[in-house]
Amino acid sequence: IDRHAAAFGNGRAPALDAGAYYRYRRDGEYHAFNPEVWRNLHKAVESGDYADYRQYADIVQSRNPIALRDLLEFVPTDPIPLEEVEPIDKIATRFVTAAMSLGALS
């Protein structure tokens, strides 16, 4: 018993910091879908107001990068002529589960 007490003390391990890797915590790391983002998204969807959407979009676009896509930027170019676009019936044939799993949608 003495050796056990020396090794493990009173049997209670100190509480570990739960962090916030998987679940939002007020004092944890930043999450992409935190309560502020969700509130603004719901407000924009429910109201249908463009100003509410802009407020949501501004929050998302002004955050620090937390995903690879946050580091990407769209570069506007000239539009593709409609004659060069593949017809919808040819595109739709690739929308099957196996094709999507293998990355055939391009």
CSV table of C-alpha atoms in Angstrom, one decimal:
chain,number,residue,atom,x,y,z
A,1,ILE,CA,0.0,0.0,0.0
A,2,ASP,CA,2.9,2.4,0.8
A,3,ARG,CA,4.4,1.8,-2.7
A,4,HIS,CA,1.0,2.4,-4.3
A,5,ALA,CA,0.5,5.6,-2.4
A,6,ALA,CA,4.0,6.8,-3.3
A,7,ALA,CA,3.4,6.1,-7.0
A,8,PHE,CA,-0.2,7.3,-7.3
A,9,GLY,CA,-0.7,9.6,-4.3
A,10,ASN,CA,-4.3,9.9,-3.2
A,11,GLY,CA,-5.5,8.3,-6.4
A,12,ARG,CA,-6.8,11.5,-8.0
A,13,ALA,CA,-5.0,12.8,-11.0
A,14,PRO,CA,-5.0,16.5,-11.6
A,15,ALA,CA,-7.7,17.6,-14.0
A,16,LEU,CA,-6.5,17.9,-17.5
A,17,ASP,CA,-7.3,20.9,-19.7
A,18,ALA,CA,-10.0,19.6,-22.1
A,19,GLY,CA,-8.9,22.0,-24.8
A,20,ALA,CA,-11.3,22.7,-27.6
A,21,TYR,CA,-10.1,20.6,-30.5
A,22,TYR,CA,-13.5,18.9,-31.0
A,23,ARG,CA,-16.0,21.0,-29.2
A,24,TYR,CA,-16.3,24.8,-29.0
A,25,ARG,CA,-15.3,26.2,-25.6
A,26,ARG,CA,-15.3,29.9,-24.8
A,27,ASP,CA,-11.7,30.0,-23.7
A,28,GLY,CA,-10.5,27.3,-26.2
A,29,GLU,CA,-9.1,27.6,-29.7
A,30,TYR,CA,-11.1,29.3,-32.5
A,31,HIS,CA,-13.6,27.2,-34.3
A,32,ALA,CA,-14.9,27.9,-37.8
A,33,PHE,CA,-18.5,27.4,-36.7
A,34,ASN,CA,-18.6,29.1,-33.3
A,35,PRO,CA,-21.8,30.5,-31.8
A,36,GLU,CA,-21.2,34.0,-33.3
A,37,VAL,CA,-21.0,32.5,-36.8
A,38,TRP,CA,-24.0,30.3,-36.3
A,39,ARG,CA,-26.1,33.2,-34.9
A,40,ASN,CA,-25.3,35.4,-37.9
A,41,LEU,CA,-25.9,32.6,-40.4
A,42,HIS,CA,-29.3,31.8,-38.9
A,43,LYS,CA,-30.2,35.5,-38.8
A,44,ALA,CA,-29.3,35.8,-42.5
A,45,VAL,CA,-31.2,32.7,-43.6
A,46,GLU,CA,-34.3,33.6,-41.6
A,47,SER,CA,-34.5,37.2,-42.6
A,48,GLY,CA,-33.4,36.8,-46.2
A,49,ASP,CA,-31.9,40.3,-45.8
A,50,TYR,CA,-28.7,41.0,-47.8
A,51,ALA,CA,-27.3,43.2,-45.0
A,52,ASP,CA,-27.6,40.2,-42.5
A,53,TYR,CA,-25.8,38.0,-45.1
A,54,ARG,CA,-23.0,40.5,-45.5
A,55,GLN,CA,-22.6,40.6,-41.7
A,56,TYR,CA,-22.2,36.8,-41.7
A,57,ALA,CA,-19.9,36.8,-44.7
A,58,ASP,CA,-17.7,39.5,-43.2
A,59,ILE,CA,-17.2,37.5,-40.0
A,60,VAL,CA,-16.3,34.4,-42.0
A,61,GLN,CA,-14.0,36.3,-44.4
A,62,SER,CA,-12.2,38.3,-41.7
A,63,ARG,CA,-11.2,35.5,-39.4
A,64,ASN,CA,-7.7,34.2,-39.1
A,65,PRO,CA,-6.9,31.3,-41.5
A,66,ILE,CA,-7.9,28.0,-39.9
A,67,ALA,CA,-8.3,25.9,-43.0
A,68,LEU,CA,-6.4,25.6,-46.3
A,69,ARG,CA,-9.3,27.2,-48.2
A,70,ASP,CA,-8.8,30.4,-46.0
A,71,LEU,CA,-5.5,30.9,-47.8
A,72,LEU,CA,-6.9,30.7,-51.3
A,73,GLU,CA,-8.1,33.7,-53.2
A,74,PHE,CA,-10.4,33.7,-56.3
A,75,VAL,CA,-8.9,35.6,-59.3
A,76,PRO,CA,-11.6,36.9,-61.6
A,77,THR,CA,-11.1,36.1,-65.3
A,78,ASP,CA,-13.0,36.3,-68.5
A,79,PRO,CA,-16.1,34.1,-68.6
A,80,ILE,CA,-16.0,30.9,-70.7
A,81,PRO,CA,-18.3,31.0,-73.8
A,82,LEU,CA,-21.4,28.9,-73.4
A,83,GLU,CA,-20.4,26.9,-76.5
A,84,GLU,CA,-17.4,25.5,-74.6
A,85,VAL,CA,-19.4,24.4,-71.6
A,86,GLU,CA,-20.3,20.7,-71.4
A,87,PRO,CA,-24.0,20.0,-71.6
A,88,ILE,CA,-25.9,19.2,-68.4
A,89,ASP,CA,-26.9,15.7,-69.5
A,90,LYS,CA,-23.3,14.7,-69.9
A,91,ILE,CA,-22.3,16.2,-66.5
A,92,ALA,CA,-25.3,14.5,-64.7
A,93,THR,CA,-24.2,11.0,-65.8
A,94,ARG,CA,-21.1,11.3,-63.6
A,95,PHE,CA,-23.2,12.0,-60.5
A,96,VAL,CA,-23.1,8.5,-59.1
A,97,THR,CA,-21.8,7.6,-55.7
A,98,ALA,CA,-18.8,5.6,-56.9
A,99,ALA,CA,-17.7,8.5,-59.2
A,100,MET,CA,-18.0,11.0,-56.5
A,101,SER,CA,-16.0,8.8,-54.1
A,102,LEU,CA,-13.2,8.5,-56.7
A,103,GLY,CA,-13.1,12.2,-57.5
A,104,ALA,CA,-14.5,11.8,-61.1
A,105,LEU,CA,-16.5,15.1,-60.7
A,106,SER,CA,-14.2,17.7,-62.3
